[in-house]
Amino acid sequence: MRLAQPLPPGSVIGILGGGQLGRMLALAAARLGLKCHIYAPKGDNPAFDVAFAHTEAPYDDPPALEAFADAIDVVTYEFENVPAETAAFLGERLPLAPGAEVLAITQDRLTEKSFLSELGIGVAPFAAVDDEFSLEWALGKVSGPAILKTRRLGYDGKGQLRIEAGDDPAAVWVNFGGAPSIVERVVAFEKEISVIAARGWDGAFAAYDVPENEHEDHILRRSTVPAKITPEDARAAHAIARTITTKLDYVGIIGVEMFVTQEGVLVNEIAPRVHNSGHWTIDACLVSQFEQHIRAIAGWPLGDPFRYSDVVMTNLLGDEAAGWSTLASRPLTALHLYGKAESRPGRKMGHVNRLTPRQP
Ligand code: AMP
């Protein structure tokens, strides 16, 4: 269902998922006088702390979903693995943004890579894998060092295995667990970047300056803005995000993860939501990615993505957030803590944005 008219202040935005992204969305919505109702299963849900209302229930609970739908004016999500049935149930009752088709494409790496290829967007050579025989064939097809990735439910490097020349496909397949997968060639990239962009119900489009992203153990460690890339690569990256969002009739913020290679820009992955590599926008831009997402889905004019400071965003993982007192005293540094009850190694507990304001 499409949004009939812009939602006035006081309207209620439904968010599926109760993590830090939902929390930062709710904080941004409040600035505009909009209210958020968070829906999430039992667990550590730091978004509940800052929301107007919340429902703690499983995603496959029709009465709870029905009551949620009755209480909100539009629905969005903060993670892409929302069950398709949940999205369909809500999408029949009220506007869902981004839409169910977007979820269907981005929940499956094979569908996603095929979609991008058909649009003429560069991706690493890839092939579907369903058993040890198709794995052997796929490794021949992509040729060279490769990565095996599960088609569904992978994030932060989970469900991934690097395969070297000479590895035995049968042993790799057993070791990997045998879920439907894809094989991709390892890309010799110069940099990893992403585009954080928004599209409105009316087709308006706005993209932020491109961050350069560094990962450690497959988890984002740092985003530096602006990325040290050529203006041509930056333009190409923005154009790719525009092509994708137009084709999908997308509404909301999208995060498109990309590799910069000698042959140009390739897409690694699409995140149909606000993205970790856009957290710097909270302090370095007039309108953050969170506010921009709320504006887009609520039918408001998109905000100006103007950036008034260079910035380095660093994630606080696990125990690093215990150093909050020192971090809070650093000059030109904004500290963000997610209020999670439990710290685990590698868990995203917060982030800091260190600013270097641009001279007028
Ligand atoms: P993903 O889960 O697909 O986002 O991958 C997580 C990280 O693994 C990426 O940000 C890259 O650092 C690395 N990676 C994934 N796919 C490839 C690839 N085909 N070639 C090189 N590095 C990759």
PDB file of C-alpha atoms in Angstrom, residues 141-342:
ATOM      1  CA  LYS A 141      33.342 -20.641 -13.332  1.00  0.00           C
ATOM      2  CA  VAL A 142      34.481 -17.803 -11.041  1.00  0.00           C
ATOM      3  CA  SER A 143      38.139 -19.047 -11.227  1.00  0.00           C
ATOM      4  CA  GLY A 144      40.669 -17.995  -8.594  1.00  0.00           C
ATOM      5  CA  PRO A 145      40.300 -17.477  -4.850  1.00  0.00           C
ATOM      6  CA  ALA A 146      36.624 -17.495  -3.913  1.00  0.00           C
ATOM      7  CA  ILE A 147      34.196 -16.914  -1.061  1.00  0.00           C
ATOM      8  CA  LEU A 148      31.279 -19.219  -0.330  1.00  0.00           C
ATOM      9  CA  LYS A 149      28.324 -17.323   1.186  1.00  0.00           C
ATOM     10  CA  THR A 150      24.952 -18.620   2.326  1.00  0.00           C
ATOM     11  CA  ARG A 151      22.162 -17.175   0.189  1.00  0.00           C
ATOM     12  CA  ARG A 152      20.099 -16.177   3.216  1.00  0.00           C
ATOM     13  CA  LEU A 153      20.610 -14.844   6.753  1.00  0.00           C
ATOM     14  CA  GLY A 154      24.261 -13.846   6.493  1.00  0.00           C
ATOM     15  CA  TYR A 155      25.562 -10.617   8.018  1.00  0.00           C
ATOM     16  CA  ASP A 156      28.865  -9.254   9.322  1.00  0.00           C
ATOM     17  CA  GLY A 157      30.685 -12.126   7.606  1.00  0.00           C
ATOM     18  CA  LYS A 158      28.512 -14.825   9.209  1.00  0.00           C
ATOM     19  CA  GLY A 159      27.834 -17.757   6.883  1.00  0.00           C
ATOM     20  CA  GLN A 160      30.967 -17.115   4.806  1.00  0.00           C
ATOM     21  CA  LEU A 161      33.991 -19.240   4.002  1.00  0.00           C
ATOM     22  CA  ARG A 162      37.029 -18.392   1.929  1.00  0.00           C
ATOM     23  CA  ILE A 163      38.146 -21.108  -0.471  1.00  0.00           C
ATOM     24  CA  GLU A 164      41.713 -21.347  -1.723  1.00  0.00           C
ATOM     25  CA  ALA A 165      42.951 -23.022  -4.898  1.00  0.00           C
ATOM     26  CA  GLY A 166      43.348 -26.734  -4.265  1.00  0.00           C
ATOM     27  CA  ASP A 167      40.690 -27.006  -1.508  1.00  0.00           C
ATOM     28  CA  ASP A 168      38.536 -30.115  -1.907  1.00  0.00           C
ATOM     29  CA  PRO A 169      34.951 -29.033  -2.807  1.00  0.00           C
ATOM     30  CA  ALA A 170      33.384 -32.068  -1.100  1.00  0.00           C
ATOM     31  CA  ALA A 171      35.182 -31.344   2.192  1.00  0.00           C
ATOM     32  CA  VAL A 172      34.422 -27.607   1.955  1.00  0.00           C
ATOM     33  CA  TRP A 173      30.735 -28.330   1.379  1.00  0.00           C
ATOM     34  CA  VAL A 174      30.430 -30.647   4.391  1.00  0.00           C
ATOM     35  CA  ASN A 175      32.387 -28.234   6.566  1.00  0.00           C
ATOM     36  CA  PHE A 176      30.149 -25.318   5.484  1.00  0.00           C
ATOM     37  CA  GLY A 177      26.955 -27.085   6.482  1.00  0.00           C
ATOM     38  CA  GLY A 178      25.372 -27.467   3.060  1.00  0.00           C
ATOM     39  CA  ALA A 179      22.916 -24.525   2.970  1.00  0.00           C
ATOM     40  CA  PRO A 180      21.955 -23.062  -0.456  1.00  0.00           C
ATOM     41  CA  SER A 181      24.764 -20.634  -1.252  1.00  0.00           C
ATOM     42  CA  ILE A 182      26.638 -18.642  -3.825  1.00  0.00           C
ATOM     43  CA  VAL A 183      30.293 -18.597  -4.692  1.00  0.00           C
ATOM     44  CA  GLU A 184      31.911 -15.267  -5.490  1.00  0.00           C
ATOM     45  CA  ARG A 185      35.357 -14.467  -6.763  1.00  0.00           C
ATOM     46  CA  VAL A 186      37.503 -12.627  -4.198  1.00  0.00           C
ATOM     47  CA  VAL A 187      37.729  -9.054  -5.449  1.00  0.00           C
ATOM     48  CA  ALA A 188      41.160  -7.379  -5.287  1.00  0.00           C
ATOM     49  CA  PHE A 189      39.636  -4.092  -4.195  1.00  0.00           C
ATOM     50  CA  GLU A 190      41.500  -0.857  -3.508  1.00  0.00           C
ATOM     51  CA  LYS A 191      38.904   0.397  -1.077  1.00  0.00           C
ATOM     52  CA  GLU A 192      35.511  -0.423   0.330  1.00  0.00           C
ATOM     53  CA  ILE A 193      32.967   2.374   0.148  1.00  0.00           C
ATOM     54  CA  SER A 194      29.218   2.700   0.505  1.00  0.00           C
ATOM     55  CA  VAL A 195      26.489   4.974  -0.682  1.00  0.00           C
ATOM     56  CA  ILE A 196      23.868   6.098   1.797  1.00  0.00           C
ATOM     57  CA  ALA A 197      20.986   7.492  -0.221  1.00  0.00           C
ATOM     58  CA  ALA A 198      17.294   8.205   0.187  1.00  0.00           C
ATOM     59  CA  ARG A 199      14.320   8.104  -2.132  1.00  0.00           C
ATOM     60  CA  GLY A 200      10.869   9.454  -1.370  1.00  0.00           C
ATOM     61  CA  TRP A 201       7.382   8.258  -2.352  1.00  0.00           C
ATOM     62  CA  ASP A 202       7.453  10.939  -5.070  1.00  0.00           C
ATOM     63  CA  GLY A 203      10.760   9.671  -6.535  1.00  0.00           C
ATOM     64  CA  ALA A 204      12.896  12.467  -5.018  1.00  0.00           C
ATOM     65  CA  PHE A 205      16.480  11.269  -4.492  1.00  0.00           C
ATOM     66  CA  ALA A 206      19.284  12.501  -2.202  1.00  0.00           C
ATOM     67  CA  ALA A 207      22.674  10.896  -1.522  1.00  0.00           C
ATOM     68  CA  TYR A 208      25.300  11.643   1.122  1.00  0.00           C
ATOM     69  CA  ASP A 209      29.002  12.047   0.451  1.00  0.00           C
ATOM     70  CA  VAL A 210      30.678   8.672   0.083  1.00  0.00           C
ATOM     71  CA  PRO A 211      32.334   7.107   3.153  1.00  0.00           C
ATOM     72  CA  GLU A 212      35.338   4.809   2.950  1.00  0.00           C
ATOM     73  CA  ASN A 213      34.870   1.736   5.128  1.00  0.00           C
ATOM     74  CA  GLU A 214      37.373  -0.466   6.934  1.00  0.00           C
ATOM     75  CA  HIS A 215      36.369  -3.862   8.276  1.00  0.00           C
ATOM     76  CA  GLU A 216      38.008  -6.072  10.876  1.00  0.00           C
ATOM     77  CA  ASP A 217      36.919  -9.699  11.130  1.00  0.00           C
ATOM     78  CA  HIS A 218      34.123  -8.825   8.660  1.00  0.00           C
ATOM     79  CA  ILE A 219      32.690  -6.213  11.055  1.00  0.00           C
ATOM     80  CA  LEU A 220      32.731  -2.524  10.175  1.00  0.00           C
ATOM     81  CA  ARG A 221      35.386  -0.819  12.277  1.00  0.00           C
ATOM     82  CA  ARG A 222      35.633   2.670  10.783  1.00  0.00           C
ATOM     83  CA  SER A 223      34.039   4.935   8.176  1.00  0.00           C
ATOM     84  CA  THR A 224      36.018   7.954   6.982  1.00  0.00           C
ATOM     85  CA  VAL A 225      34.376  10.806   5.116  1.00  0.00           C
ATOM     86  CA  PRO A 226      35.088  11.890   2.517  1.00  0.00           C
ATOM     87  CA  ALA A 227      36.487   8.730   0.947  1.00  0.00           C
ATOM     88  CA  LYS A 228      39.734   9.260  -0.928  1.00  0.00           C
ATOM     89  CA  ILE A 229      38.341   8.256  -4.295  1.00  0.00           C
ATOM     90  CA  THR A 230      38.223   9.962  -7.666  1.00  0.00           C
ATOM     91  CA  PRO A 231      35.260  12.227  -8.492  1.00  0.00           C
ATOM     92  CA  GLU A 232      34.434   9.767 -11.305  1.00  0.00           C
ATOM     93  CA  ASP A 233      34.186   6.843  -8.875  1.00  0.00           C
ATOM     94  CA  ALA A 234      32.076   8.945  -6.479  1.00  0.00           C
ATOM     95  CA  ARG A 235      29.728   9.886  -9.327  1.00  0.00           C
ATOM     96  CA  ALA A 236      29.553   6.268 -10.486  1.00  0.00           C
ATOM     97  CA  ALA A 237      28.762   5.123  -6.939  1.00  0.00           C
ATOM     98  CA  HIS A 238      25.924   7.639  -6.589  1.00  0.00           C
ATOM     99  CA  ALA A 239      24.591   6.745 -10.043  1.00  0.00           C
ATOM    100  CA  ILE A 240      24.473   3.061  -9.070  1.00  0.00           C
ATOM    101  CA  ALA A 241      22.420   3.839  -5.953  1.00  0.00           C
ATOM    102  CA  ARG A 242      20.082   5.952  -8.038  1.00  0.00           C
ATOM    103  CA  THR A 243      19.616   3.205 -10.622  1.00  0.00           C
ATOM    104  CA  ILE A 244      18.868   0.616  -7.919  1.00  0.00           C
ATOM    105  CA  THR A 245      16.377   2.773  -6.026  1.00  0.00           C
ATOM    106  CA  THR A 246      14.595   3.846  -9.197  1.00  0.00           C
ATOM    107  CA  LYS A 247      14.254   0.267 -10.434  1.00  0.00           C
ATOM    108  CA  LEU A 248      12.887  -0.874  -7.063  1.00  0.00           C
ATOM    109  CA  ASP A 249      10.587   2.161  -6.686  1.00  0.00           C
ATOM    110  CA  TYR A 250      12.370   2.353  -3.355  1.00  0.00           C
ATOM    111  CA  VAL A 251      11.214   4.480  -0.403  1.00  0.00           C
ATOM    112  CA  GLY A 252      13.557   5.208   2.524  1.00  0.00           C
ATOM    113  CA  ILE A 253      17.301   5.067   3.129  1.00  0.00           C
ATOM    114  CA  ILE A 254      19.347   2.455   1.303  1.00  0.00           C
ATOM    115  CA  GLY A 255      22.937   1.455   2.078  1.00  0.00           C
ATOM    116  CA  VAL A 256      24.826   0.098  -0.925  1.00  0.00           C
ATOM    117  CA  GLU A 257      28.174  -1.494  -0.064  1.00  0.00           C
ATOM    118  CA  MET A 258      30.714  -1.294  -2.862  1.00  0.00           C
ATOM    119  CA  PHE A 259      34.280  -2.173  -3.825  1.00  0.00           C
ATOM    120  CA  VAL A 260      36.464   0.314  -5.682  1.00  0.00           C
ATOM    121  CA  THR A 261      38.657  -1.654  -8.098  1.00  0.00           C
ATOM    122  CA  GLN A 262      40.984  -0.722 -10.932  1.00  0.00           C
ATOM    123  CA  GLU A 263      38.154  -1.597 -13.301  1.00  0.00           C
ATOM    124  CA  GLY A 264      35.660   0.661 -11.535  1.00  0.00           C
ATOM    125  CA  VAL A 265      33.021   0.345  -8.832  1.00  0.00           C
ATOM    126  CA  LEU A 266      31.402  -3.037  -8.024  1.00  0.00           C
ATOM    127  CA  VAL A 267      28.472  -3.612  -5.682  1.00  0.00           C
ATOM    128  CA  ASN A 268      28.943  -6.105  -2.848  1.00  0.00           C
ATOM    129  CA  GLU A 269      25.636  -5.871  -1.052  1.00  0.00           C
ATOM    130  CA  ILE A 270      22.442  -3.839  -0.660  1.00  0.00           C
ATOM    131  CA  ALA A 271      21.090  -3.032   2.814  1.00  0.00           C
ATOM    132  CA  PRO A 272      17.440  -1.895   2.582  1.00  0.00           C
ATOM    133  CA  ARG A 273      17.674   0.209   5.736  1.00  0.00           C
ATOM    134  CA  VAL A 274      19.736   2.777   7.568  1.00  0.00           C
ATOM    135  CA  HIS A 275      23.330   1.577   7.571  1.00  0.00           C
ATOM    136  CA  ASN A 276      26.230   1.489  10.025  1.00  0.00           C
ATOM    137  CA  SER A 277      28.493   3.284   7.525  1.00  0.00           C
ATOM    138  CA  GLY A 278      26.075   6.245   7.698  1.00  0.00           C
ATOM    139  CA  HIS A 279      26.206   6.833  11.470  1.00  0.00           C
ATOM    140  CA  TRP A 280      28.559   9.814  10.977  1.00  0.00           C
ATOM    141  CA  THR A 281      25.677  11.748   9.396  1.00  0.00           C
ATOM    142  CA  ILE A 282      24.206  12.318  12.880  1.00  0.00           C
ATOM    143  CA  ASP A 283      26.951  14.791  13.770  1.00  0.00           C
ATOM    144  CA  ALA A 284      28.492  15.831  10.428  1.00  0.00           C
ATOM    145  CA  CYS A 285      25.322  16.631   8.484  1.00  0.00           C
ATOM    146  CA  LEU A 286      22.338  18.889   8.809  1.00  0.00           C
ATOM    147  CA  VAL A 287      19.959  15.953   8.425  1.00  0.00           C
ATOM    148  CA  SER A 288      21.106  12.496   9.548  1.00  0.00           C
ATOM    149  CA  GLN A 289      20.391   9.289   7.669  1.00  0.00           C
ATOM    150  CA  PHE A 290      17.894   8.462  10.439  1.00  0.00           C
ATOM    151  CA  GLU A 291      15.935  11.679  10.020  1.00  0.00           C
ATOM    152  CA  GLN A 292      16.168  11.278   6.248  1.00  0.00           C
ATOM    153  CA  HIS A 293      14.639   7.798   6.456  1.00  0.00           C
ATOM    154  CA  ILE A 294      11.812   9.079   8.625  1.00  0.00           C
ATOM    155  CA  ARG A 295      11.209  11.992   6.252  1.00  0.00           C
ATOM    156  CA  ALA A 296      11.187   9.681   3.226  1.00  0.00           C
ATOM    157  CA  ILE A 297       8.752   7.106   4.601  1.00  0.00           C
ATOM    158  CA  ALA A 298       6.486   9.764   6.150  1.00  0.00           C
ATOM    159  CA  GLY A 299       6.140  11.544   2.808  1.00  0.00           C
ATOM    160  CA  TRP A 300       8.007  14.659   3.950  1.00  0.00           C
ATOM    161  CA  PRO A 301      10.397  16.572   1.699  1.00  0.00           C
ATOM    162  CA  LEU A 302      13.817  14.929   1.790  1.00  0.00           C
ATOM    163  CA  GLY A 303      16.331  16.882   3.851  1.00  0.00           C
ATOM    164  CA  ASP A 304      19.482  18.459   2.470  1.00  0.00           C
ATOM    165  CA  PRO A 305      22.285  15.855   2.801  1.00  0.00           C
ATOM    166  CA  PHE A 306      24.810  18.697   3.175  1.00  0.00           C
ATOM    167  CA  ARG A 307      27.877  17.754   5.218  1.00  0.00           C
ATOM    168  CA  TYR A 308      29.611  20.512   7.185  1.00  0.00           C
ATOM    169  CA  SER A 309      32.469  18.489   8.650  1.00  0.00           C
ATOM    170  CA  ASP A 310      34.922  15.794   7.677  1.00  0.00           C
ATOM    171  CA  VAL A 311      34.468  12.906  10.050  1.00  0.00           C
ATOM    172  CA  VAL A 312      35.720   9.523  11.168  1.00  0.00           C
ATOM    173  CA  MET A 313      33.107   7.187  12.647  1.00  0.00           C
ATOM    174  CA  THR A 314      34.510   4.377  14.779  1.00  0.00           C
ATOM    175  CA  ASN A 315      32.392   1.553  16.126  1.00  0.00           C
ATOM    176  CA  LEU A 316      32.698   0.652  19.792  1.00  0.00           C
ATOM    177  CA  LEU A 317      32.737  -3.134  19.901  1.00  0.00           C
ATOM    178  CA  GLY A 318      32.350  -5.270  23.011  1.00  0.00           C
ATOM    179  CA  ASP A 319      34.241  -3.900  26.007  1.00  0.00           C
ATOM    180  CA  GLU A 320      35.430  -0.777  24.171  1.00  0.00           C
ATOM    181  CA  ALA A 321      32.293   1.030  25.296  1.00  0.00           C
ATOM    182  CA  ALA A 322      33.466   0.605  28.908  1.00  0.00           C
ATOM    183  CA  GLY A 323      35.875   3.465  28.138  1.00  0.00           C
ATOM    184  CA  TRP A 324      32.897   5.845  27.835  1.00  0.00           C
ATOM    185  CA  SER A 325      34.254   8.310  30.380  1.00  0.00           C
ATOM    186  CA  THR A 326      37.502   8.891  28.454  1.00  0.00           C
ATOM    187  CA  LEU A 327      35.668   8.927  25.133  1.00  0.00           C
ATOM    188  CA  ALA A 328      33.205  11.486  26.471  1.00  0.00           C
ATOM    189  CA  SER A 329      36.053  13.892  27.272  1.00  0.00           C
ATOM    190  CA  ARG A 330      37.632  13.911  23.797  1.00  0.00           C
ATOM    191  CA  PRO A 331      37.453  17.205  21.894  1.00  0.00           C
ATOM    192  CA  LEU A 332      35.343  17.390  18.724  1.00  0.00           C
ATOM    193  CA  THR A 333      34.117  13.878  19.377  1.00  0.00           C
ATOM    194  CA  ALA A 334      30.489  12.856  19.716  1.00  0.00           C
ATOM    195  CA  LEU A 335      29.799   9.708  21.736  1.00  0.00           C
ATOM    196  CA  HIS A 336      26.817   7.489  20.998  1.00  0.00           C
ATOM    197  CA  LEU A 337      25.983   4.556  23.276  1.00  0.00           C
ATOM    198  CA  TYR A 338      23.208   2.135  22.392  1.00  0.00           C
ATOM    199  CA  GLY A 339      22.076   1.188  25.901  1.00  0.00           C
ATOM    200  CA  LYS A 340      22.503  -2.549  25.334  1.00  0.00           C
ATOM    201  CA  ALA A 341      22.238  -4.630  28.475  1.00  0.00           C
ATOM    202  CA  GLU A 342      24.980  -7.098  27.656  1.00  0.00           C
TER     203      GLU A 342
END
